[in-house]
């Protein structure tokens, strides 16, 4: 860029700031030149480990925990990357008064006994650290825990007066984070949200005086009744306290809001992993539910902050080792999602067959691939889904997933993998090691519930570079254009096991509908502008700003326009490309219905590219726009 055009760019940016001041939403489109995904914690790849909840519920103690830790070492799983050992609900006795220090349940954790009665987890975390593990602990963002709110018949509930039973972080964030992550030496904290969801004035437990009223800030069933900003603010305060306690930022903040509070829209700025749904149950239908809650969020997972469809149930019920097809599917799908891999099984009972599934190095390598690209849906229906994940070395991982209990036929095409249809494609089946080849397309036969998982080499369809939709780990929809959060309807609604069919059924819950997508529009349609179909591209709403991390590419190009699926259609959209905050290229405002317009920019030496689609300011439901065939070339 010449000096003159650089100055023009700065003026354009400054002007955008001025007009934007009128509409807060437009203002957010001003480029920042920054990558805004949280870099305060440490999760360059999805955390892996073991957590007590799925195995033991709240009935956890030191013996069970250490037995599982020892089993992770003995079976070789620790060496394969399962390095976090996390205590979930059930560890706390009470909050000591008047100083508010949390006291550990020492009859479950005898090593926590101290002479002065203050109790300490330090001996336990020291032991885990000496074994090469990292240690995790559990709390709640409200005053009370999930066990207290929903399952007071569970083992190990806090005891004492009402105030002593307020074991959650609310009002104690700095004190508790200092205790957990400083004095006690934990490395990960899972922060649940029941205390801001359940303690409403009409809760009988509140009415009876057992617990204090708080909010509720989260209305799980009605997104517009949730105070999203307040919830985010509370979790922000935890992230701030973590930074103070751990100035080296060697911690993981695990946000457990079960997809509520539109957490999809903000978790990547706050924590390292974030639950996308309600708790997983060991049933096939709920596995589908949790999988679906993350599978269309490929642009919301990045190195440093991951989608968390919940801890693994591999080993239990339909995912037990004697159901190897289902157990492998669950494992392979979580790896394709770049999900944290947290074993939820009593490892004292692990068989070699189960260890083989959890420990398959080729599957683990997909999850832990340093590029951090969550898989993208290349084919999607209610029977078969094909997911493609681009790996750091350029290989592709492909999962062909039969969701149903009947056998299914599928055809995998070179185009779906973005490989050339006229060149040899080599497949390695990651469960069997079997190698095969095809050209063009391959007919596959899937057993009921089977996920075929393949590592693939071939000639790239676009040899000069990489489509943006092949590198979602480098594309962050910093502003995705969603103004009014809407629940995502595309999620399988399996019966919730603990509720059974009481009430009137499952409803769409999780904010995320209209979020940015790779190779699809925000509402799940094929990308299409002026009748031109793009099988590669980014779909996002107007009034959006995408941040793209450049990895040494020299040229950006795309073919852009308002997507043909738009409903409002009346306002034009202008597309702008920035490099490290400077305007590099722009279109004129493009009306609906025209042919796609080419936009290109020289991005040599640029670190952060920003792609802005500026539509009518102040609109509540912006139209979808398409960055078709968006590509970075060498
Ligand atoms: C919530 C969480 C679970 C678990 C329990 C503990 O339900 O989502 O993962 O931590 O609380 O009570």
PDB file of N, CA, C and O in Angstrom, residues 229-285:
ATOM      1  N   UNK A 229     -25.173  -9.882  30.002  1.00  0.00           N
ATOM      2  CA  UNK A 229     -24.039  -9.015  30.367  1.00  0.00           C
ATOM      3  C   UNK A 229     -23.620  -9.254  31.816  1.00  0.00           C
ATOM      4  O   UNK A 229     -22.424  -9.297  32.132  1.00  0.00           O
ATOM      5  N   UNK A 230     -24.598  -9.419  32.692  1.00  0.00           N
ATOM      6  CA  UNK A 230     -24.260  -9.636  34.105  1.00  0.00           C
ATOM      7  C   UNK A 230     -23.551 -10.977  34.293  1.00  0.00           C
ATOM      8  O   UNK A 230     -22.582 -11.083  35.049  1.00  0.00           O
ATOM      9  N   UNK A 231     -24.026 -11.994  33.577  1.00  0.00           N
ATOM     10  CA  UNK A 231     -23.406 -13.321  33.698  1.00  0.00           C
ATOM     11  C   UNK A 231     -21.968 -13.255  33.186  1.00  0.00           C
ATOM     12  O   UNK A 231     -21.024 -13.711  33.841  1.00  0.00           O
ATOM     13  N   UNK A 232     -21.814 -12.652  32.014  1.00  0.00           N
ATOM     14  CA  UNK A 232     -20.465 -12.524  31.461  1.00  0.00           C
ATOM     15  C   UNK A 232     -19.560 -11.764  32.430  1.00  0.00           C
ATOM     16  O   UNK A 232     -18.407 -12.139  32.645  1.00  0.00           O
ATOM     17  N   UNK A 233     -20.114 -10.701  33.037  1.00  0.00           N
ATOM     18  CA  UNK A 233     -19.329  -9.894  33.976  1.00  0.00           C
ATOM     19  C   UNK A 233     -18.816 -10.720  35.145  1.00  0.00           C
ATOM     20  O   UNK A 233     -17.667 -10.562  35.583  1.00  0.00           O
ATOM     21  N   UNK A 234     -19.657 -11.622  35.645  1.00  0.00           N
ATOM     22  CA  UNK A 234     -19.226 -12.459  36.774  1.00  0.00           C
ATOM     23  C   UNK A 234     -18.076 -13.372  36.357  1.00  0.00           C
ATOM     24  O   UNK A 234     -17.087 -13.532  37.086  1.00  0.00           O
ATOM     25  N   UNK A 235     -18.196 -13.986  35.184  1.00  0.00           N
ATOM     26  CA  UNK A 235     -17.112 -14.864  34.718  1.00  0.00           C
ATOM     27  C   UNK A 235     -15.855 -14.054  34.393  1.00  0.00           C
ATOM     28  O   UNK A 235     -14.732 -14.513  34.620  1.00  0.00           O
ATOM     29  N   UNK A 236     -16.054 -12.833  33.885  1.00  0.00           N
ATOM     30  CA  UNK A 236     -14.906 -11.935  33.657  1.00  0.00           C
ATOM     31  C   UNK A 236     -14.153 -11.696  34.964  1.00  0.00           C
ATOM     32  O   UNK A 236     -12.921 -11.653  34.979  1.00  0.00           O
ATOM     33  N   UNK A 237     -14.909 -11.514  36.054  1.00  0.00           N
ATOM     34  CA  UNK A 237     -14.248 -11.227  37.333  1.00  0.00           C
ATOM     35  C   UNK A 237     -13.406 -12.424  37.770  1.00  0.00           C
ATOM     36  O   UNK A 237     -12.362 -12.265  38.405  1.00  0.00           O
ATOM     37  N   UNK A 238     -13.837 -13.628  37.393  1.00  0.00           N
ATOM     38  CA  UNK A 238     -13.035 -14.817  37.704  1.00  0.00           C
ATOM     39  C   UNK A 238     -11.754 -14.809  36.873  1.00  0.00           C
ATOM     40  O   UNK A 238     -10.654 -15.068  37.385  1.00  0.00           O
ATOM     41  N   UNK A 239     -11.894 -14.475  35.584  1.00  0.00           N
ATOM     42  CA  UNK A 239     -10.708 -14.437  34.718  1.00  0.00           C
ATOM     43  C   UNK A 239      -9.709 -13.393  35.232  1.00  0.00           C
ATOM     44  O   UNK A 239      -8.495 -13.627  35.246  1.00  0.00           O
ATOM     45  N   UNK A 240     -10.220 -12.260  35.693  1.00  0.00           N
ATOM     46  CA  UNK A 240      -9.335 -11.217  36.226  1.00  0.00           C
ATOM     47  C   UNK A 240      -8.602 -11.723  37.465  1.00  0.00           C
ATOM     48  O   UNK A 240      -7.391 -11.561  37.594  1.00  0.00           O
ATOM     49  N   UNK A 241      -9.355 -12.365  38.364  1.00  0.00           N
ATOM     50  CA  UNK A 241      -8.729 -12.885  39.590  1.00  0.00           C
ATOM     51  C   UNK A 241      -7.709 -13.972  39.260  1.00  0.00           C
ATOM     52  O   UNK A 241      -6.651 -14.067  39.896  1.00  0.00           O
ATOM     53  N   UNK A 242      -8.005 -14.781  38.241  1.00  0.00           N
ATOM     54  CA  UNK A 242      -7.049 -15.824  37.844  1.00  0.00           C
ATOM     55  C   UNK A 242      -5.756 -15.190  37.350  1.00  0.00           C
ATOM     56  O   UNK A 242      -4.661 -15.647  37.675  1.00  0.00           O
ATOM     57  N   UNK A 243      -5.876 -14.118  36.576  1.00  0.00           N
ATOM     58  CA  UNK A 243      -4.687 -13.430  36.078  1.00  0.00           C
ATOM     59  C   UNK A 243      -3.853 -12.855  37.217  1.00  0.00           C
ATOM     60  O   UNK A 243      -2.621 -12.871  37.176  1.00  0.00           O
ATOM     61  N   UNK A 244      -4.557 -12.364  38.256  1.00  0.00           N
ATOM     62  CA  UNK A 244      -3.830 -11.804  39.406  1.00  0.00           C
ATOM     63  C   UNK A 244      -3.126 -12.906  40.183  1.00  0.00           C
ATOM     64  O   UNK A 244      -1.987 -12.760  40.611  1.00  0.00           O
ATOM     65  N   UNK A 245      -3.830 -14.024  40.363  1.00  0.00           N
ATOM     66  CA  UNK A 245      -3.263 -15.120  41.164  1.00  0.00           C
ATOM     67  C   UNK A 245      -2.179 -15.859  40.390  1.00  0.00           C
ATOM     68  O   UNK A 245      -1.210 -16.339  40.975  1.00  0.00           O
ATOM     69  N   UNK A 246      -2.370 -15.973  39.088  1.00  0.00           N
ATOM     70  CA  UNK A 246      -1.419 -16.725  38.263  1.00  0.00           C
ATOM     71  C   UNK A 246      -0.872 -15.805  37.171  1.00  0.00           C
ATOM     72  O   UNK A 246      -1.261 -15.924  36.003  1.00  0.00           O
ATOM     73  N   UNK A 247       0.033 -14.893  37.546  1.00  0.00           N
ATOM     74  CA  UNK A 247       0.522 -13.915  36.563  1.00  0.00           C
ATOM     75  C   UNK A 247       1.226 -14.557  35.372  1.00  0.00           C
ATOM     76  O   UNK A 247       1.358 -13.931  34.320  1.00  0.00           O
ATOM     77  N   UNK A 248       1.605 -15.828  35.510  1.00  0.00           N
ATOM     78  CA  UNK A 248       2.210 -16.493  34.342  1.00  0.00           C
ATOM     79  C   UNK A 248       1.133 -17.080  33.425  1.00  0.00           C
ATOM     80  O   UNK A 248       1.430 -17.690  32.411  1.00  0.00           O
ATOM     81  N   UNK A 249      -0.112 -16.913  33.845  1.00  0.00           N
ATOM     82  CA  UNK A 249      -1.264 -17.304  33.014  1.00  0.00           C
ATOM     83  C   UNK A 249      -1.271 -18.802  32.691  1.00  0.00           C
ATOM     84  O   UNK A 249      -1.756 -19.221  31.657  1.00  0.00           O
ATOM     85  N   UNK A 250      -0.754 -19.584  33.618  1.00  0.00           N
ATOM     86  CA  UNK A 250      -0.706 -21.039  33.427  1.00  0.00           C
ATOM     87  C   UNK A 250      -1.922 -21.679  34.091  1.00  0.00           C
ATOM     88  O   UNK A 250      -1.801 -22.454  35.027  1.00  0.00           O
ATOM     89  N   UNK A 251      -3.081 -21.309  33.617  1.00  0.00           N
ATOM     90  CA  UNK A 251      -4.313 -21.851  34.190  1.00  0.00           C
ATOM     91  C   UNK A 251      -5.334 -22.110  33.089  1.00  0.00           C
ATOM     92  O   UNK A 251      -5.204 -21.614  31.972  1.00  0.00           O
ATOM     93  N   UNK A 252      -6.339 -22.906  33.441  1.00  0.00           N
ATOM     94  CA  UNK A 252      -7.480 -23.127  32.550  1.00  0.00           C
ATOM     95  C   UNK A 252      -8.750 -22.728  33.297  1.00  0.00           C
ATOM     96  O   UNK A 252      -9.000 -23.209  34.403  1.00  0.00           O
ATOM     97  N   UNK A 253      -9.541 -21.848  32.704  1.00  0.00           N
ATOM     98  CA  UNK A 253     -10.871 -21.529  33.215  1.00  0.00           C
ATOM     99  C   UNK A 253     -11.887 -22.286  32.373  1.00  0.00           C
ATOM    100  O   UNK A 253     -12.021 -22.041  31.173  1.00  0.00           O
ATOM    101  N   UNK A 254     -12.560 -23.231  33.014  1.00  0.00           N
ATOM    102  CA  UNK A 254     -13.558 -24.062  32.336  1.00  0.00           C
ATOM    103  C   UNK A 254     -14.934 -23.505  32.695  1.00  0.00           C
ATOM    104  O   UNK A 254     -15.380 -23.595  33.838  1.00  0.00           O
ATOM    105  N   UNK A 255     -15.587 -22.887  31.696  1.00  0.00           N
ATOM    106  CA  UNK A 255     -16.895 -22.261  31.920  1.00  0.00           C
ATOM    107  C   UNK A 255     -17.977 -23.327  31.757  1.00  0.00           C
ATOM    108  O   UNK A 255     -18.045 -23.997  30.728  1.00  0.00           O
ATOM    109  N   UNK A 256     -18.811 -23.476  32.794  1.00  0.00           N
ATOM    110  CA  UNK A 256     -19.847 -24.516  32.759  1.00  0.00           C
ATOM    111  C   UNK A 256     -21.218 -23.859  32.829  1.00  0.00           C
ATOM    112  O   UNK A 256     -21.836 -23.804  33.887  1.00  0.00           O
ATOM    113  N   UNK A 257     -21.652 -23.313  31.694  1.00  0.00           N
ATOM    114  CA  UNK A 257     -22.973 -22.664  31.645  1.00  0.00           C
ATOM    115  C   UNK A 257     -23.921 -23.436  30.732  1.00  0.00           C
ATOM    116  O   UNK A 257     -24.951 -22.899  30.321  1.00  0.00           O
ATOM    117  N   UNK A 258     -23.545 -24.645  30.352  1.00  0.00           N
ATOM    118  CA  UNK A 258     -24.425 -25.550  29.605  1.00  0.00           C
ATOM    119  C   UNK A 258     -25.091 -24.870  28.405  1.00  0.00           C
ATOM    120  O   UNK A 258     -26.275 -25.071  28.127  1.00  0.00           O
ATOM    121  N   UNK A 259     -24.335 -24.027  27.686  1.00  0.00           N
ATOM    122  CA  UNK A 259     -24.884 -23.383  26.487  1.00  0.00           C
ATOM    123  C   UNK A 259     -25.841 -22.242  26.772  1.00  0.00           C
ATOM    124  O   UNK A 259     -26.329 -21.596  25.840  1.00  0.00           O
ATOM    125  N   UNK A 260     -26.127 -21.964  28.066  1.00  0.00           N
ATOM    126  CA  UNK A 260     -27.071 -20.889  28.401  1.00  0.00           C
ATOM    127  C   UNK A 260     -26.369 -19.530  28.345  1.00  0.00           C
ATOM    128  O   UNK A 260     -25.168 -19.442  28.090  1.00  0.00           O
ATOM    129  N   UNK A 261     -27.119 -18.470  28.612  1.00  0.00           N
ATOM    130  CA  UNK A 261     -26.592 -17.093  28.700  1.00  0.00           C
ATOM    131  C   UNK A 261     -25.854 -16.692  27.426  1.00  0.00           C
ATOM    132  O   UNK A 261     -24.943 -15.871  27.475  1.00  0.00           O
ATOM    133  N   UNK A 262     -26.268 -17.269  26.297  1.00  0.00           N
ATOM    134  CA  UNK A 262     -25.618 -16.989  25.011  1.00  0.00           C
ATOM    135  C   UNK A 262     -24.098 -17.080  25.146  1.00  0.00           C
ATOM    136  O   UNK A 262     -23.355 -16.308  24.535  1.00  0.00           O
ATOM    137  N   UNK A 263     -23.654 -18.049  25.949  1.00  0.00           N
ATOM    138  CA  UNK A 263     -22.226 -18.164  26.270  1.00  0.00           C
ATOM    139  C   UNK A 263     -21.396 -18.372  25.000  1.00  0.00           C
ATOM    140  O   UNK A 263     -20.232 -17.999  24.929  1.00  0.00           O
ATOM    141  N   UNK A 264     -22.049 -18.931  23.970  1.00  0.00           N
ATOM    142  CA  UNK A 264     -21.374 -19.087  22.683  1.00  0.00           C
ATOM    143  C   UNK A 264     -20.799 -17.770  22.185  1.00  0.00           C
ATOM    144  O   UNK A 264     -19.746 -17.730  21.572  1.00  0.00           O
ATOM    145  N   UNK A 265     -21.494 -16.676  22.460  1.00  0.00           N
ATOM    146  CA  UNK A 265     -21.079 -15.405  21.878  1.00  0.00           C
ATOM    147  C   UNK A 265     -19.913 -14.770  22.627  1.00  0.00           C
ATOM    148  O   UNK A 265     -19.273 -13.871  22.104  1.00  0.00           O
ATOM    149  N   UNK A 266     -19.615 -15.227  23.868  1.00  0.00           N
ATOM    150  CA  UNK A 266     -18.576 -14.522  24.616  1.00  0.00           C
ATOM    151  C   UNK A 266     -17.535 -15.398  25.302  1.00  0.00           C
ATOM    152  O   UNK A 266     -16.508 -14.899  25.750  1.00  0.00           O
ATOM    153  N   UNK A 267     -17.742 -16.707  25.347  1.00  0.00           N
ATOM    154  CA  UNK A 267     -16.804 -17.535  26.136  1.00  0.00           C
ATOM    155  C   UNK A 267     -15.382 -17.463  25.601  1.00  0.00           C
ATOM    156  O   UNK A 267     -14.420 -17.560  26.360  1.00  0.00           O
ATOM    157  N   UNK A 268     -15.232 -17.271  24.281  1.00  0.00           N
ATOM    158  CA  UNK A 268     -13.869 -17.289  23.748  1.00  0.00           C
ATOM    159  C   UNK A 268     -13.061 -16.066  24.164  1.00  0.00           C
ATOM    160  O   UNK A 268     -11.849 -16.030  23.980  1.00  0.00           O
ATOM    161  N   UNK A 269     -13.723 -15.057  24.695  1.00  0.00           N
ATOM    162  CA  UNK A 269     -13.005 -13.879  25.192  1.00  0.00           C
ATOM    163  C   UNK A 269     -12.693 -14.003  26.682  1.00  0.00           C
ATOM    164  O   UNK A 269     -12.072 -13.117  27.258  1.00  0.00           O
ATOM    165  N   UNK A 270     -13.167 -15.063  27.321  1.00  0.00           N
ATOM    166  CA  UNK A 270     -13.099 -15.123  28.786  1.00  0.00           C
ATOM    167  C   UNK A 270     -12.386 -16.383  29.307  1.00  0.00           C
ATOM    168  O   UNK A 270     -11.578 -16.299  30.230  1.00  0.00           O
ATOM    169  N   UNK A 271     -12.696 -17.541  28.711  1.00  0.00           N
ATOM    170  CA  UNK A 271     -12.175 -18.785  29.292  1.00  0.00           C
ATOM    171  C   UNK A 271     -11.563 -19.697  28.256  1.00  0.00           C
ATOM    172  O   UNK A 271     -11.577 -19.404  27.061  1.00  0.00           O
ATOM    173  N   UNK A 272     -11.067 -20.833  28.718  1.00  0.00           N
ATOM    174  CA  UNK A 272     -10.326 -21.752  27.849  1.00  0.00           C
ATOM    175  C   UNK A 272     -11.190 -22.881  27.305  1.00  0.00           C
ATOM    176  O   UNK A 272     -10.829 -23.535  26.337  1.00  0.00           O
ATOM    177  N   UNK A 273     -12.293 -23.152  27.941  1.00  0.00           N
ATOM    178  CA  UNK A 273     -13.227 -24.146  27.418  1.00  0.00           C
ATOM    179  C   UNK A 273     -14.605 -23.781  27.949  1.00  0.00           C
ATOM    180  O   UNK A 273     -14.726 -23.197  29.026  1.00  0.00           O
ATOM    181  N   UNK A 274     -15.627 -24.097  27.170  1.00  0.00           N
ATOM    182  CA  UNK A 274     -16.956 -23.660  27.570  1.00  0.00           C
ATOM    183  C   UNK A 274     -17.995 -24.669  27.114  1.00  0.00           C
ATOM    184  O   UNK A 274     -18.073 -25.014  25.930  1.00  0.00           O
ATOM    185  N   UNK A 275     -18.791 -25.108  28.080  1.00  0.00           N
ATOM    186  CA  UNK A 275     -19.827 -26.092  27.797  1.00  0.00           C
ATOM    187  C   UNK A 275     -20.851 -25.526  26.820  1.00  0.00           C
ATOM    188  O   UNK A 275     -21.309 -24.402  26.978  1.00  0.00           O
ATOM    189  N   UNK A 276     -21.198 -26.344  25.809  1.00  0.00           N
ATOM    190  CA  UNK A 276     -22.126 -25.914  24.778  1.00  0.00           C
ATOM    191  C   UNK A 276     -23.536 -26.424  25.029  1.00  0.00           C
ATOM    192  O   UNK A 276     -24.450 -26.073  24.282  1.00  0.00           O
ATOM    193  N   UNK A 277     -23.720 -27.288  26.041  1.00  0.00           N
ATOM    194  CA  UNK A 277     -25.040 -27.889  26.246  1.00  0.00           C
ATOM    195  C   UNK A 277     -25.212 -28.375  27.672  1.00  0.00           C
ATOM    196  O   UNK A 277     -24.285 -28.379  28.475  1.00  0.00           O
ATOM    197  N   UNK A 278     -26.416 -28.865  27.914  1.00  0.00           N
ATOM    198  CA  UNK A 278     -26.791 -29.564  29.143  1.00  0.00           C
ATOM    199  C   UNK A 278     -25.847 -30.757  29.350  1.00  0.00           C
ATOM    200  O   UNK A 278     -25.171 -31.186  28.411  1.00  0.00           O
ATOM    201  N   UNK A 279     -25.825 -31.310  30.555  1.00  0.00           N
ATOM    202  CA  UNK A 279     -24.941 -32.444  30.849  1.00  0.00           C
ATOM    203  C   UNK A 279     -25.182 -33.604  29.878  1.00  0.00           C
ATOM    204  O   UNK A 279     -26.327 -33.930  29.569  1.00  0.00           O
ATOM    205  N   UNK A 280     -24.092 -34.238  29.488  1.00  0.00           N
ATOM    206  CA  UNK A 280     -24.198 -35.464  28.708  1.00  0.00           C
ATOM    207  C   UNK A 280     -24.713 -36.595  29.609  1.00  0.00           C
ATOM    208  O   UNK A 280     -24.328 -36.675  30.778  1.00  0.00           O
ATOM    209  N   UNK A 281     -25.594 -37.406  29.077  1.00  0.00           N
ATOM    210  CA  UNK A 281     -26.015 -38.636  29.762  1.00  0.00           C
ATOM    211  C   UNK A 281     -25.535 -39.801  28.913  1.00  0.00           C
ATOM    212  O   UNK A 281     -25.349 -39.648  27.706  1.00  0.00           O
ATOM    213  N   UNK A 282     -25.361 -40.971  29.530  1.00  0.00           N
ATOM    214  CA  UNK A 282     -24.916 -42.102  28.730  1.00  0.00           C
ATOM    215  C   UNK A 282     -26.058 -42.717  27.935  1.00  0.00           C
ATOM    216  O   UNK A 282     -26.495 -43.839  28.211  1.00  0.00           O
ATOM    217  N   UNK A 283     -26.578 -41.973  26.974  1.00  0.00           N
ATOM    218  CA  UNK A 283     -27.542 -42.520  26.007  1.00  0.00           C
ATOM    219  C   UNK A 283     -27.120 -42.016  24.634  1.00  0.00           C
ATOM    220  O   UNK A 283     -26.515 -40.945  24.508  1.00  0.00           O
ATOM    221  N   UNK A 284     -27.441 -42.795  23.604  1.00  0.00           N
ATOM    222  CA  UNK A 284     -27.068 -42.403  22.236  1.00  0.00           C
ATOM    223  C   UNK A 284     -27.704 -41.059  21.869  1.00  0.00           C
ATOM    224  O   UNK A 284     -27.077 -40.187  21.286  1.00  0.00           O
ATOM    225  N   UNK A 285     -28.981 -40.870  22.247  1.00  0.00           N
ATOM    226  CA  UNK A 285     -29.705 -39.666  21.842  1.00  0.00           C
ATOM    227  C   UNK A 285     -29.111 -38.418  22.482  1.00  0.00           C
ATOM    228  O   UNK A 285     -29.041 -37.368  21.860  1.00  0.00           O
TER     229      UNK A 285
END
